[in-house]
CSV table of C-alpha atoms and ligand atoms in Angstrom, one decimal:
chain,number,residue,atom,x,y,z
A,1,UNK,CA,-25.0,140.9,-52.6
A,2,UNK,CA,-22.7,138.1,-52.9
A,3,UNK,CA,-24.6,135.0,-53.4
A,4,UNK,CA,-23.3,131.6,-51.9
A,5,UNK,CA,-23.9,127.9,-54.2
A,6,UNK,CA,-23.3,125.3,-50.9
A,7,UNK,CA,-26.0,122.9,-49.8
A,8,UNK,CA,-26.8,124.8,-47.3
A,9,UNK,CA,-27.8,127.8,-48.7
A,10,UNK,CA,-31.5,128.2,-48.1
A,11,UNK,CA,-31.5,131.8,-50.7
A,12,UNK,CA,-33.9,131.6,-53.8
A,13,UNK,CA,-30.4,131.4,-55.6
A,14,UNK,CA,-29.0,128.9,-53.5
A,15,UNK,CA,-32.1,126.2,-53.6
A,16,UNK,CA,-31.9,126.8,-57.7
A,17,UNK,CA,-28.2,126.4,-58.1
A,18,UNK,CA,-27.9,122.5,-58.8
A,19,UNK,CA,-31.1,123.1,-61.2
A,20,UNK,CA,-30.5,122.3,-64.8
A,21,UNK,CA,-31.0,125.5,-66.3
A,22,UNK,CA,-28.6,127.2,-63.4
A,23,UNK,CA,-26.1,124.8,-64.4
A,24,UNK,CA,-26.3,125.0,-68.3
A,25,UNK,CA,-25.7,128.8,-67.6
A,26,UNK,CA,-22.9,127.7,-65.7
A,27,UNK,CA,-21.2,125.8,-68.5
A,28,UNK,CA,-21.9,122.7,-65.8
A,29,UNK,CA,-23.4,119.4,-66.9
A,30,UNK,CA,-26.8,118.9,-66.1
A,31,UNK,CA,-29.3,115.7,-66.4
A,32,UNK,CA,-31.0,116.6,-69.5
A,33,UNK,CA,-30.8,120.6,-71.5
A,34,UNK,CA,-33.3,122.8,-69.8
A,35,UNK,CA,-35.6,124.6,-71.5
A,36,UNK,CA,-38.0,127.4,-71.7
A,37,UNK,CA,-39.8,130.2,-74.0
A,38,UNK,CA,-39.5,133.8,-74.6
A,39,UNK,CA,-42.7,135.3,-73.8
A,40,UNK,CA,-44.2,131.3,-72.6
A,41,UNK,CA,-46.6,133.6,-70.2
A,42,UNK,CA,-48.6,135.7,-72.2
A,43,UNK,CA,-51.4,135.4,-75.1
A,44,UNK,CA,-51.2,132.0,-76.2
A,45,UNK,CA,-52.3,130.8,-73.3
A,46,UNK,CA,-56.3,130.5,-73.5
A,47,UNK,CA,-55.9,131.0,-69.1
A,48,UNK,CA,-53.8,134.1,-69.2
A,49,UNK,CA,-56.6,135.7,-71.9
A,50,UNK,CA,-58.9,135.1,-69.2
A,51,UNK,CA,-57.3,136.3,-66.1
A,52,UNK,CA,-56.0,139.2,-68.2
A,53,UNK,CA,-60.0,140.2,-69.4
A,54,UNK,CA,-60.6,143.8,-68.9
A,55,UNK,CA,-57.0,144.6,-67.3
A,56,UNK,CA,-54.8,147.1,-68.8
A,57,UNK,CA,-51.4,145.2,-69.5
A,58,UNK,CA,-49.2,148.1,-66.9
A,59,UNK,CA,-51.9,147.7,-64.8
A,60,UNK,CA,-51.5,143.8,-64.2
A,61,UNK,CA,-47.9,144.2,-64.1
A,62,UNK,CA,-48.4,145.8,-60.8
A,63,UNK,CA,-50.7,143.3,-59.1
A,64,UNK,CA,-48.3,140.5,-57.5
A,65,UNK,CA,-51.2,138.4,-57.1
A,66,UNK,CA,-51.9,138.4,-60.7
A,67,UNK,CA,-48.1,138.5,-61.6
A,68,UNK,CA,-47.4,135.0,-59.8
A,69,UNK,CA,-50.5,133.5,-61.0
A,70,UNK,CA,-49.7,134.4,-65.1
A,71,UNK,CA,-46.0,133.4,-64.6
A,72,UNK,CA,-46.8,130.1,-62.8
A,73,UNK,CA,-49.7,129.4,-65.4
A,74,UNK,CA,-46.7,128.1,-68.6
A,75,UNK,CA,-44.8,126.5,-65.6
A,76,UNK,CA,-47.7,124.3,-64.7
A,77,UNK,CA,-48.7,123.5,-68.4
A,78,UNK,CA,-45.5,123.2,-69.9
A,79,UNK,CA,-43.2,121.9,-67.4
A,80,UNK,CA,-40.7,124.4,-68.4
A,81,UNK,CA,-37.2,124.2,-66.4
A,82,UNK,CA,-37.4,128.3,-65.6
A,83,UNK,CA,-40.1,130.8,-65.3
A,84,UNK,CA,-39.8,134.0,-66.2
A,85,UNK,CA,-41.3,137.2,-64.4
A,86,UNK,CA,-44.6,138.5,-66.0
A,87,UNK,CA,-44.1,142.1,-66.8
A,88,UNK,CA,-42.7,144.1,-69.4
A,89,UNK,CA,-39.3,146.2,-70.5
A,90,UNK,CA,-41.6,149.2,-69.9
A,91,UNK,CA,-42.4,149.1,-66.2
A,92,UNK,CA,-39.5,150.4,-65.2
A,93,UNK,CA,-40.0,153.7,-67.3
A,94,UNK,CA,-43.3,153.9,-66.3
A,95,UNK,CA,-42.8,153.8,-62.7
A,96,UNK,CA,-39.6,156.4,-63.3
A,97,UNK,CA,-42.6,158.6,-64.1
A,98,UNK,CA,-42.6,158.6,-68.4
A,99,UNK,CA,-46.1,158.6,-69.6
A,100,UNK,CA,-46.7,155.1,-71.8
A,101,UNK,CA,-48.9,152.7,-72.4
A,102,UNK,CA,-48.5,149.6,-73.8
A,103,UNK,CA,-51.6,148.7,-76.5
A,104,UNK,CA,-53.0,145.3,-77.3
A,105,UNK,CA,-51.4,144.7,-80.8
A,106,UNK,CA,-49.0,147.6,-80.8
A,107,UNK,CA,-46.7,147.3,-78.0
A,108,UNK,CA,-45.2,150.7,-75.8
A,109,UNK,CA,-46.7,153.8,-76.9
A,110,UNK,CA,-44.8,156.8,-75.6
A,111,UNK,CA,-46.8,160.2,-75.2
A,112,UNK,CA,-44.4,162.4,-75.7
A,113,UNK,CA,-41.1,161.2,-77.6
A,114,UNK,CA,-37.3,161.7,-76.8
A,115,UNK,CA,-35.9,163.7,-78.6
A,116,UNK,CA,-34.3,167.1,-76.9
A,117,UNK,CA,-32.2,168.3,-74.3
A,118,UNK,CA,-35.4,169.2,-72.7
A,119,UNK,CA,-37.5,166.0,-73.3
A,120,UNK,CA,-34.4,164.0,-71.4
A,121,UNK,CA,-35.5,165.8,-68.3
A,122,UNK,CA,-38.4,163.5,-68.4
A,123,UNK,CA,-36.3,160.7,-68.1
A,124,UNK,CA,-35.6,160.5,-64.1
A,125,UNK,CA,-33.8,157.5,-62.0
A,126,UNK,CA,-35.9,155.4,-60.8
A,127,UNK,CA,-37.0,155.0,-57.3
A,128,UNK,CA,-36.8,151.0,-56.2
A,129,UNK,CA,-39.6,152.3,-54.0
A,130,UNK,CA,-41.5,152.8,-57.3
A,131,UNK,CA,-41.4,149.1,-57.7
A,132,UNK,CA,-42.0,147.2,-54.8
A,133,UNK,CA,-44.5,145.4,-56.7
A,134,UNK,CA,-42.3,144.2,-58.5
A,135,UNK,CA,-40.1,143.0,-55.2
A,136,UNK,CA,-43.6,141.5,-53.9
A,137,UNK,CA,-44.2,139.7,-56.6
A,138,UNK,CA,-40.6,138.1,-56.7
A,139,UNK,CA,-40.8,136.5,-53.2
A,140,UNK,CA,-44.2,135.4,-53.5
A,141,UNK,CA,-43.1,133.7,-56.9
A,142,UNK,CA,-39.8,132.3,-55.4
A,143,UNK,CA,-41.6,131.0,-52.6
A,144,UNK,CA,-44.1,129.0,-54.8
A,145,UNK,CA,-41.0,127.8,-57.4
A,146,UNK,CA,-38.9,126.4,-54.5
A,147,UNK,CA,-35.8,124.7,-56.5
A,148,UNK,CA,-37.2,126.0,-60.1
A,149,UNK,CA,-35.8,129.1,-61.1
A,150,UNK,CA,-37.3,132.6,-61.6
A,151,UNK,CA,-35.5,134.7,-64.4
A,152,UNK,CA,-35.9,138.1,-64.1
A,153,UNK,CA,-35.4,140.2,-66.8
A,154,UNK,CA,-35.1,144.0,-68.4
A,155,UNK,CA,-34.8,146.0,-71.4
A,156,UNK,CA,-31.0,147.3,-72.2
A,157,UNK,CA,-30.9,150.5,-72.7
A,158,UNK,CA,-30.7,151.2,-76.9
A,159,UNK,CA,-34.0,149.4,-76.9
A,160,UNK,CA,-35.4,151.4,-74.6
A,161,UNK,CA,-34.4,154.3,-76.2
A,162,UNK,CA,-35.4,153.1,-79.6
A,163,UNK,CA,-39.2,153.2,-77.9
A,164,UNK,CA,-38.5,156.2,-76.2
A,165,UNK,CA,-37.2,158.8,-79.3
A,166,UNK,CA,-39.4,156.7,-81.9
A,167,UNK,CA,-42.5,157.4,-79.6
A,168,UNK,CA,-43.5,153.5,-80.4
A,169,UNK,CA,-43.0,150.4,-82.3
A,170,UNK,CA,-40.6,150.8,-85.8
A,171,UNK,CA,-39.6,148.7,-88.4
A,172,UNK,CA,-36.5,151.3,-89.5
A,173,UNK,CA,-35.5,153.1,-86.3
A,174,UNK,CA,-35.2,155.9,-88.2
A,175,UNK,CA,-35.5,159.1,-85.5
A,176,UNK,CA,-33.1,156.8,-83.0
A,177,UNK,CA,-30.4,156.7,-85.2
A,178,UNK,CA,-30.9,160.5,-86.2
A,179,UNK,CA,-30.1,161.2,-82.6
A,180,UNK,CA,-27.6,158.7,-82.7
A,181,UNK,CA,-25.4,160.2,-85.2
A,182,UNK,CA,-27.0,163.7,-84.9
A,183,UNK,CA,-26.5,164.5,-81.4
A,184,UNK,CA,-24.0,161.7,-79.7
A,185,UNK,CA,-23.4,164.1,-76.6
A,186,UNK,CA,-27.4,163.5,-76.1
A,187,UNK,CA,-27.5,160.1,-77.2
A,188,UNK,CA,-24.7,159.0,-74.6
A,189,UNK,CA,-26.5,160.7,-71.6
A,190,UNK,CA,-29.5,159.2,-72.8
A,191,UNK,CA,-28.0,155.9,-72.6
A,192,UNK,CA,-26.1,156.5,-69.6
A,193,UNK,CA,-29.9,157.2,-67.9
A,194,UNK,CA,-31.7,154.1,-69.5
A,195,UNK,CA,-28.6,151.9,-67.9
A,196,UNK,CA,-29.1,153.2,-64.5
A,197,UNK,CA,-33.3,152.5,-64.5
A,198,UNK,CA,-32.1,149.6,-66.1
A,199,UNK,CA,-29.3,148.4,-63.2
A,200,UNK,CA,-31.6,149.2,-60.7
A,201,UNK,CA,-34.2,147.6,-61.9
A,202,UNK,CA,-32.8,144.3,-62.1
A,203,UNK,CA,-31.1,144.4,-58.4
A,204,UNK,CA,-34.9,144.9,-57.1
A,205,UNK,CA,-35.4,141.6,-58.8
A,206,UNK,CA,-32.0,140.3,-57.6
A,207,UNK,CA,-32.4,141.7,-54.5
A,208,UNK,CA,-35.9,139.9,-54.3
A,209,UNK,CA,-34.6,136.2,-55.0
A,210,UNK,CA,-34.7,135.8,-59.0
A,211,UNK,CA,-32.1,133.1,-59.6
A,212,UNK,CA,-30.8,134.8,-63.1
A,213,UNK,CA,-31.3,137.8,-65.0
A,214,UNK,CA,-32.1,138.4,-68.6
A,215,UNK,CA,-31.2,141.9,-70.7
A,216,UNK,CA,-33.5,142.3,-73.8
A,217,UNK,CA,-32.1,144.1,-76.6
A,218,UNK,CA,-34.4,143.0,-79.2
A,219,UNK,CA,-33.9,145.5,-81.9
A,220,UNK,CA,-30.1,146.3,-81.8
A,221,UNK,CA,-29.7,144.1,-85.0
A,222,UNK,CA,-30.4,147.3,-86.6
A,223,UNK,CA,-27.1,148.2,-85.9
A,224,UNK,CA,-23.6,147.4,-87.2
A,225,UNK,CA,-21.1,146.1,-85.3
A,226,UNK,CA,-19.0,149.2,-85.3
A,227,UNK,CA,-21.9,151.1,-84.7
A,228,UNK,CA,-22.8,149.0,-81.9
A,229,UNK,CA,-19.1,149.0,-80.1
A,230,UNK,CA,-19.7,152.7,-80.2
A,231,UNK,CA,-23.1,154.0,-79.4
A,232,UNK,CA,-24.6,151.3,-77.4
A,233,UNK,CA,-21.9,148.5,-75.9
A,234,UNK,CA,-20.8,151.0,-72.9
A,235,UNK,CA,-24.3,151.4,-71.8
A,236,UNK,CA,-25.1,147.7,-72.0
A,237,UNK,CA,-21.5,147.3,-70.2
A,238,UNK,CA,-22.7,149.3,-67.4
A,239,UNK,CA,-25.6,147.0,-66.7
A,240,UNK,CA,-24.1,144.0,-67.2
A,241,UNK,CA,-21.3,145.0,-65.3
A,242,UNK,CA,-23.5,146.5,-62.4
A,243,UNK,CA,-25.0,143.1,-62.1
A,244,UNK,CA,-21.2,141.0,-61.4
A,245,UNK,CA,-21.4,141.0,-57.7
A,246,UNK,CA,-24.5,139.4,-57.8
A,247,UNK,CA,-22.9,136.3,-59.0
A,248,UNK,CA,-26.2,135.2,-60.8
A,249,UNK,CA,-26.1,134.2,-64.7
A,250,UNK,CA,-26.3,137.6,-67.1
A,251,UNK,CA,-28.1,136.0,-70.3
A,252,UNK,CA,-28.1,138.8,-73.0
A,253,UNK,CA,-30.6,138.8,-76.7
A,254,UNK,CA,-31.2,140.3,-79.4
A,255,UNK,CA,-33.1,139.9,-82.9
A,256,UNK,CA,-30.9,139.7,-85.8
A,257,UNK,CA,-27.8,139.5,-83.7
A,258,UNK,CA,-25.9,137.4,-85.8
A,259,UNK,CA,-22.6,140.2,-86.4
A,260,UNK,CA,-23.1,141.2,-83.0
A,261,UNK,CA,-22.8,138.3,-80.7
A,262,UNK,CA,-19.0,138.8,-80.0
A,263,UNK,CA,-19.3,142.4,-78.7
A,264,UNK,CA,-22.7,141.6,-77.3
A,265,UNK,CA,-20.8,138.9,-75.0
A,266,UNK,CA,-18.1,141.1,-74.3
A,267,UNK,CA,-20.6,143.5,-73.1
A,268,UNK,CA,-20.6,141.4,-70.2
A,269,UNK,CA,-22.8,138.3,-70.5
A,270,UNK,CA,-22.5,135.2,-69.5
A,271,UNK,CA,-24.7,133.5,-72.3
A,272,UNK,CA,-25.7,134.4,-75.3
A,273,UNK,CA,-29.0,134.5,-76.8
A,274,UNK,CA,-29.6,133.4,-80.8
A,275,UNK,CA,-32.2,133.9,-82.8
A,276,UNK,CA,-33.5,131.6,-85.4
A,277,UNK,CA,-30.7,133.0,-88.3
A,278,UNK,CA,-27.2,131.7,-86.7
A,279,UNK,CA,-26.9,128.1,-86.4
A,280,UNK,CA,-25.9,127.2,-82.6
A,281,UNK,CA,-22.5,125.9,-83.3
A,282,UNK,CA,-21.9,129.5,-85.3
A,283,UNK,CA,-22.4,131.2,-82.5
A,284,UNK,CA,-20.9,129.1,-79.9
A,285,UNK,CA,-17.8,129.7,-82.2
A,286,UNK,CA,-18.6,133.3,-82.5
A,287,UNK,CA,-18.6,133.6,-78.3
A,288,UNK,CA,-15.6,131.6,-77.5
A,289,UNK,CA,-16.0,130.2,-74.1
A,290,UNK,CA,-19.7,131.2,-73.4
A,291,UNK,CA,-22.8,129.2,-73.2
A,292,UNK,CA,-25.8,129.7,-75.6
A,293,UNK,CA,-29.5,130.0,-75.7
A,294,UNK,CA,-31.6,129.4,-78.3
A,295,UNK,CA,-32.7,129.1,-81.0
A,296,UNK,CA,-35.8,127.6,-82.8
A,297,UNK,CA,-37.7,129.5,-85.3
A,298,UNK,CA,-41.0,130.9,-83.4
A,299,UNK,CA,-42.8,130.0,-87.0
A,300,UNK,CA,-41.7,126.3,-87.1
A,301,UNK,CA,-43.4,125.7,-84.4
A,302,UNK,CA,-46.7,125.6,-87.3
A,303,UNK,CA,-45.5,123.4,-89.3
A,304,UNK,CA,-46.4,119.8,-89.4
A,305,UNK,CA,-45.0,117.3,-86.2
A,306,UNK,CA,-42.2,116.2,-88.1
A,307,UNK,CA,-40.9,118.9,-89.1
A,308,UNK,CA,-40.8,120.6,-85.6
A,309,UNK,CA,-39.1,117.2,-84.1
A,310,UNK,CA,-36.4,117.4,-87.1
A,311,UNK,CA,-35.8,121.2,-85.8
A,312,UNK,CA,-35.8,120.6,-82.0
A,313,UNK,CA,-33.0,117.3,-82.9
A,314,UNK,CA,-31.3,119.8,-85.3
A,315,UNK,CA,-30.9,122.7,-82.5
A,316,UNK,CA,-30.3,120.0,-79.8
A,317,UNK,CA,-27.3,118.4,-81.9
A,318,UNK,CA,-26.1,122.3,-82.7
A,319,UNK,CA,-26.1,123.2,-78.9
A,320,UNK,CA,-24.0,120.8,-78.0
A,321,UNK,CA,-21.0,122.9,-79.7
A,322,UNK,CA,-21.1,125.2,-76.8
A,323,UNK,CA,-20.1,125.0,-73.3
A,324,UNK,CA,-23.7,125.1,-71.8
A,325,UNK,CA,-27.0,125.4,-73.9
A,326,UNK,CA,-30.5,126.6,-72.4
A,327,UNK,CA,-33.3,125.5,-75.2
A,328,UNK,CA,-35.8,128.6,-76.5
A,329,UNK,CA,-37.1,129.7,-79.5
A,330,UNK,CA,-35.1,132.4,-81.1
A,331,UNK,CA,-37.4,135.3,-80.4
A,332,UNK,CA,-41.2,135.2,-78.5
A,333,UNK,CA,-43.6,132.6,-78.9
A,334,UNK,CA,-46.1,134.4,-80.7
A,335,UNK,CA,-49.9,135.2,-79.3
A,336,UNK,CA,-51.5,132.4,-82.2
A,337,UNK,CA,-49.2,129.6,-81.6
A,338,UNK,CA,-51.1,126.1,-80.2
A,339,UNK,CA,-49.7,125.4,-76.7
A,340,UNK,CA,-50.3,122.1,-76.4
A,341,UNK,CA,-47.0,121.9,-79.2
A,342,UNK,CA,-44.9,124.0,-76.5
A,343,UNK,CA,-45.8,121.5,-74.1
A,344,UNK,CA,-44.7,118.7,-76.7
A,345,UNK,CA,-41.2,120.3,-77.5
A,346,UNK,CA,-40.5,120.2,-73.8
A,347,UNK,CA,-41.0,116.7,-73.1
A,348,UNK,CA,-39.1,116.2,-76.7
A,349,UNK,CA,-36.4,118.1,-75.5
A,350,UNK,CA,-36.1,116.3,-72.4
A,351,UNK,CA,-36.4,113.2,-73.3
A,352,UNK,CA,-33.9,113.8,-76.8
A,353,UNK,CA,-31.5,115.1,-74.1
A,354,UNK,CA,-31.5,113.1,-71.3
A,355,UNK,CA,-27.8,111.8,-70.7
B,1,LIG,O1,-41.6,136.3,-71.6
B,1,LIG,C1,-42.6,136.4,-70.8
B,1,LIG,O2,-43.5,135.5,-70.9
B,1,LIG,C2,-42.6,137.4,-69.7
B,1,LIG,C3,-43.2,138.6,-70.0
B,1,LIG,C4,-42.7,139.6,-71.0
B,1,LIG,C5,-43.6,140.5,-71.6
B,1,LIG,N1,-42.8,141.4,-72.3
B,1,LIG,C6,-45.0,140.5,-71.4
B,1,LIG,C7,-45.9,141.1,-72.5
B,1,LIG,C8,-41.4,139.9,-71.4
B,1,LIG,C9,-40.1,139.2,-71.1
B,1,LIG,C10,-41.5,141.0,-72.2
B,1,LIG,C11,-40.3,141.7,-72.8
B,1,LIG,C12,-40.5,142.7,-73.9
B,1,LIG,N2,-41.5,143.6,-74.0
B,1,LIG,C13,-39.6,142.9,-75.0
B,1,LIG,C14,-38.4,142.1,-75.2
B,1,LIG,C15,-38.7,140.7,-75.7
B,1,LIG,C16,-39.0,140.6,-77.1
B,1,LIG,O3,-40.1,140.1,-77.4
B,1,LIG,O4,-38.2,141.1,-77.9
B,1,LIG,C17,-40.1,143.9,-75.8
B,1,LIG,C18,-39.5,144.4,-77.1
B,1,LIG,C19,-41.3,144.4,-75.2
B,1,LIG,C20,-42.2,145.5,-75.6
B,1,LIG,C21,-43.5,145.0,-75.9
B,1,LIG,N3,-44.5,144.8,-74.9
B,1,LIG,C22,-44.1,144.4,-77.1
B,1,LIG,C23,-43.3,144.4,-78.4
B,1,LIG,C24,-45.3,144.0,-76.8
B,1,LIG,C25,-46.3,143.2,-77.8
B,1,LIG,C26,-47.2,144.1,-78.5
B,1,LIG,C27,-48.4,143.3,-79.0
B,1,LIG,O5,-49.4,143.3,-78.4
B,1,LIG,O6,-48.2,142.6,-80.1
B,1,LIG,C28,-45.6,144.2,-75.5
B,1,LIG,C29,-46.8,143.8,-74.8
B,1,LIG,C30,-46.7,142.6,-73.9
B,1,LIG,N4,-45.7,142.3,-73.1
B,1,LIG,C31,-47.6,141.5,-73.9
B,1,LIG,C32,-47.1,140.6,-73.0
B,1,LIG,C33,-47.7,139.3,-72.5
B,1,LIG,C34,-48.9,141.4,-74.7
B,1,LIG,C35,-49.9,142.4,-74.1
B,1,LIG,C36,-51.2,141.8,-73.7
B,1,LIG,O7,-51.3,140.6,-73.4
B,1,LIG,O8,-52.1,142.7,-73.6
């Protein structure tokens, strides 16, 4: 899978290697800081709402036809330096045979929870053939993006679990980390399973022409940092580490992150996602070496002009600390945000950055 950089590599990876975002995640200088946005295709775009009318959300992840169109549809408006892959940290599980949903204003639902012995026997490897949607819908995409690049992404493995023993969305994770420190023999296998639907998931989408890949764990800020190093690190390792031949960029998030980002890059990443709590040149301190991604508030983006222009400077003038920085807001942009201000802190953030 080894993936070649020179001129005349014709590869989705190879067109998209002198592209800015490729090259921030590179450490490498680039013309201005790329930028794009954590969930940029989805609900607050008036055009996704009406191409997504009457269609369950599993269901239009596995229509490549719909796929391309809703992750093209932010690239278009905003003129965003990446896309990222419509579907959801789900899929995989679903198509490894675990009954879920996901609900409109809920998120996953899982039928039956996680929580035995027994119940992990549910939890199978996943079949690439299970996705080949998923491979469709890549080369279509990369064909369309030509030299923009296609990030493709998937959920690591304790936020998985956290949906799959919770049976849902959870403010306290309380039943995860009951298993966790209840039953580590259990909690490790689980794991180990997540990682491998997880690794194999992401080298359909590598294997398919996405030019990076991106491992969500949004809710292991729950965790401390010894915690993390113990019960979840190995199994994000295994992914990360999976993924090395590949040679693409391994970005790596999380929510409330701030104590973790130095095992979370050791995990195996090659940049780091912040949230909106750690200043830029905290983290880039914190992660030694490794380029960062980040990091503006989600919520600022409602405030008055100004104020979002004073931010996007601010996170700009923080970035720079770092080897490489890739501009995003420091979770999702959420479902009631106005996107013609998206499309306004690109061209800021282009035009701020331009060297
Ligand atoms: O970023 C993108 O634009 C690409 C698509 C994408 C979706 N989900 C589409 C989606 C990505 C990258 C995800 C990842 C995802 N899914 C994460 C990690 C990122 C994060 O936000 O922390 C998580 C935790 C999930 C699980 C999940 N799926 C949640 C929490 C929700 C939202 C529930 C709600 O409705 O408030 C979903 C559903 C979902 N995934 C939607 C979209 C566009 C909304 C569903 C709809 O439009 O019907």
């Amino acid at each position: 899978m080894a993936v070649m950089s020179s001129a005349t590599d014709t590869s989705p990876a190879g067109r998209t290697a002198g592209s800015a975002f490729v090259r921030a995640c590179r450490g490498q200088s680039v013309p201005h800081t790329p930028v794009w946005f954590m969930r940029q295709a989805g609900r607050s775009l008036p055009e996704y709402r009406a191409l997504r009318a009457g269609i369950r959300m599993l269901e239009s992840c596995r229509q490549p036809d719909l796929v391309t169109e809703i992750t093209l549809q932010p690239v278009r408006r905003h003129g965003v330096d990446a896309a990222i892959f419509f579907s959801d940290i789900m899929v995989p599980l679903d198509a490894a045979g675990v009954e879920l949903d996901i609900v409109a204003g809920t998120g996953p639902v899982v039928a039956e929870p996680v929580r035995t012995l027994a119940d992990l026997d549910r939890v199978r490897p996943l079949d690439p053939a299970a996705v080949s949607y998923v491979d469709a819908a890549v080369r279509m995409l990369t064909a369309e993006l030509l030299d923009k690049p296609l990030i493709g992404f998937a959920g690591a493995p304790f936020t998985l679990a956290s949906y799959l023993v919770e049976g849902g969305p959870s403010r306290n994770h309380t039943q995860t980390k009951a298993l966790m420190y209840g039953d580590p023999q259990l909690w490790h296998a689980l794991l180990d399973r997540l990682a491998d639907i997880t690794l194999t998931f992401l080298k359909v989408q590598i294997g398919a022409g996405v030019s990076a890949v991106q491992l969500f764990d949004s809710w292991v800020g729950a965790l401390s940092e010894a915690d993390y190093r113990q019960y979840v690190q190995p199994h994000s390792r295994k992914v990360l580490d999976g993924l090395a031949d590949a040679g693409l960029p391994r970005i790596h998030f999380g929510v409330g992150t701030g104590l973790l980002l130095p095992a979370m890059a050791q995990a195996g990443a090659d940049v780091v996602g912040v949230d909106w709590r750690t200043p830029l040149d905290q983290a880039a301190k914190q992660v030694l070496g490794h380029p960062v991604q980040g990091n503006l508030d989600p919520a600022v983006l409602f405030a008055p002009w100004e104020v979002v222009e004073r931010e996007v400077r601010r996170v700009l003038a923080e970035g720079r600390a770092a080897p490489g920085h890739v501009f995003n807001l420091g979770h999702g942009v959420l479902p009631e945000t106005d996107p013609t201000v998206l499309t306004r802190v690109v061209e800021l953030v282009h035009t701020l950055s331009a060297r």
